[in-house]
Amino acid sequence: MVTQNTLNSIIINYLDFTMKKTLAAICFVLLVVAAQAQPDLGYYLPPGVQYNPAIPTPAKLLGFEVGEWHASHDQVVAYMKAMDAVSDRISLEQMGTTHEARPLLLLTITSPKNHQNIDVIRQQHLQLGDAARSAQLDTKTMPAVFYLGCSIHGNEASGVNAGLLMVYHLAAAQGPEIEKYLDQTIILFDPAFNPDGIQRFSGWVNSRKSKLISADPNDTEHNEAWPGGRFNHYWFDLNRDWLVAQHPESQARARQFQQWRPNVLTDHHEQGTNATFFFMPGVPSRVNPLTPPRNQELTKKMGEYHAKALDEIGSLYFTQEGYDDFYYGKGSTFPDIQGSIGILFEQASSRGHAQESTNGVLRFPFTVRNQFVTMLSSLKATNEMREELLNYQREFFRNAAAEAAKDVTKAFIVGSKDKARAFHFAEMATRQNIDVHKPIGNVTINGQTFDAESAYVIPCNQTQYKLVKSLFFKQTKFTDSIFYDISSWTLPLAFGLQYEELKTSAAAGEKITDLKMPTGKMIGQGDYAYVIEPYGYYTPRAIYRLLEKGIRVKVANEPFHGAGKRFERGSFMISIDHQDRLPDQLAVWMRDITEKDGLDVYALGTGLDYTGVSLGSSSFTTLRKPEIAILVEGGVSPTDAGELWHLLDVRYQIPVTLMPISVFNTTSLAKYNTLLMPEGSYSQISESGKEKLKAWVQSGGTLIGFERALNWLTSAGLAKFDMKKEDEKKEPAKPRPYADLDEALRAQETSGAIFEADVDLPHPIFYGCT
């Protein structure tokens, strides 16, 4: 029989157990809620600053707090336009549009007084680059110019989201400090370096965000579909495009940079989730030798501001490790060769809203705050180091002028049989405010003749002397053999051009002020056949247009003669009578080629050739119109695939199919005659896919593989390539400390190098090469 005391004890124990369970559940719920809670604006903004209530916060316009969701590019644009409308500190302009027609915005942020004289301030600032006049400038009274840009890799989103906070702060903050900064600084704010990538990434992570945020790295939110948000529309890494500026985003930035020549440019990125926060300077032994030591001294001094700001909020960071200052085509190094200070920031990435890391759960708001804090520290450093930075820029260009005067090389001349290739080199140079001249006539030097019609002269005695030297610089010996990526960019070699140093500038004619693509010529009066040489960059574009119109085009596999000259293998011949089009219409299309593609077209009056092959010879092969597919997705490299896509789609204007590997396995290849396999892994291709590909090649399909695709083709039995193996006879490696392992492995890589090679020019692969 249960006594009353026993019953009471059971009841008490039951209630105690129930209450403990309830309390545990409540505590668990509170922990989950706390984990999911989003910080308010106060989490980000500096303490003690008063803000103008008339200026809308990001949350007021976007409907969510910064860091709660990833702002899409259209939301960023909307906020920037709203701030331009309400603040007299801000002036917004559209610099251009992306491939996907998104606006490229730039906000000029400064005091209302400076806005009234903005062009006068800009013109005066540019005089710092004029060695003959810069001594007259009083840098004590001049504002510094600070270019701030965000998220050139679209899936490195903390930068663009921190930019929302920065614009709000600059528009709404009140007090003597912000007034001083605005009076003494012109802030050029580029809120989104890569709009297309930012839009792609924000759509991915927002559409996969759970109400209870998943920090599991295996969650779909943290694993983007190919190609990811890093790249622009054509899957290019825009942070390698600052120098050559081949894309609209880069061209707009280059134009603004050269119009202002800022003192400081900051470039906000992200790195691996398990890292912390990096700021420049980079590895001291990996600085480009053309960068002045003073540049690194100032970079280091600015770093003290970043360290203090991050110390105050308790964030971990590192510097002088991992990243370098070598390749001038990256955002943080591009300014260094132009009298500016480039600063790279790398925040550990949550790659979504929260992700587990070795430092605990990394939350998106935390990453945004670090970026915002270093935007503020950059502004503070620029302002407090204003005179140093202005004086440094003046001295940079004065020293450059003195070096140019002493340099035995007075100019460079570049040229090519290919007018378009030489033109695009000159176009790239003029985008970077480099003076380019036409030669006064044909120039012969060291056995090379440069035709006045297709050559360009770049004098050394100009403001951009240091940048010019970097374009032509051949660096073959290095203090440190380890590079972040690109180690060589001698641009005439990259463009495949002839070039020579000139010991006098006498060959330079008039400076080009309106660079235009050279046109070709109609040569000869014959009515038997047309011939187009294979050297032109736009020859594929011209030939495709003819094939698309149903014109029969043949390619020569042996040399032949006509119109008083020799035509090499690879030249294209179009017989006039053997067409389904009238000769007059064909003549119009040929003239169109000379004007649009910059190619010379030769009109031959006979097919007879006693010193080579006649035009009716079987040595001519009839071309077929290419029907091209590029394999994409899976393990394919997006940048390599994007390079091919852009070349064909934009440059050559040849339509292509972007075929996912997953589709390839179950798709007939009958409608294609050309298949491109970019660099990448092709393990997803099934056995039946391999057999299908073999049969397609055997039936006449053209298969073109790149880099690791060749390994796959060999293993699949579709081709046989002898890959270079490590020398087995070399001396055994000496034991090295474990601490040196990482550098030892990286030292075996040669990234971005340019090689000289001997080629078999008669081989069809090299038709058009010289």
mmCIF file of C-alpha atoms in Angstrom, residues 558-567 604-618:
data_model
loop_
_atom_site.group_PDB
_atom_site.id
_atom_site.type_symbol
_atom_site.label_atom_id
_atom_site.label_comp_id
_atom_site.label_asym_id
_atom_site.label_seq_id
_atom_site.Cartn_x
_atom_site.Cartn_y
_atom_site.Cartn_z
ATOM 1 C CA GLU A 558 49.821 23.496 -100.179
ATOM 2 C CA PRO A 559 51.234 26.937 -101.088
ATOM 3 C CA PHE A 560 49.984 28.597 -104.288
ATOM 4 C CA HIS A 561 50.425 31.884 -106.147
ATOM 5 C CA GLY A 562 48.201 34.615 -107.517
ATOM 6 C CA ALA A 563 47.881 38.406 -107.731
ATOM 7 C CA GLY A 564 51.679 38.582 -107.758
ATOM 8 C CA LYS A 565 52.234 36.922 -104.392
ATOM 9 C CA ARG A 566 52.609 33.557 -102.629
ATOM 10 C CA PHE A 567 49.781 32.286 -100.438
ATOM 11 C CA LEU A 604 42.574 36.461 -108.806
ATOM 12 C CA GLY A 605 42.097 36.389 -112.565
ATOM 13 C CA THR A 606 43.254 32.793 -113.189
ATOM 14 C CA GLY A 607 43.496 29.452 -111.471
ATOM 15 C CA LEU A 608 46.766 28.499 -113.162
ATOM 16 C CA ASP A 609 49.934 28.225 -111.066
ATOM 17 C CA TYR A 610 53.078 26.547 -112.451
ATOM 18 C CA THR A 611 55.152 27.222 -109.305
ATOM 19 C CA GLY A 612 52.621 25.948 -106.780
ATOM 20 C CA VAL A 613 49.260 24.206 -107.001
ATOM 21 C CA SER A 614 46.501 25.412 -109.326
ATOM 22 C CA LEU A 615 43.188 26.404 -107.797
ATOM 23 C CA GLY A 616 41.397 23.272 -109.034
ATOM 24 C CA SER A 617 43.891 20.991 -107.266
ATOM 25 C CA SER A 618 42.790 18.343 -104.759
#
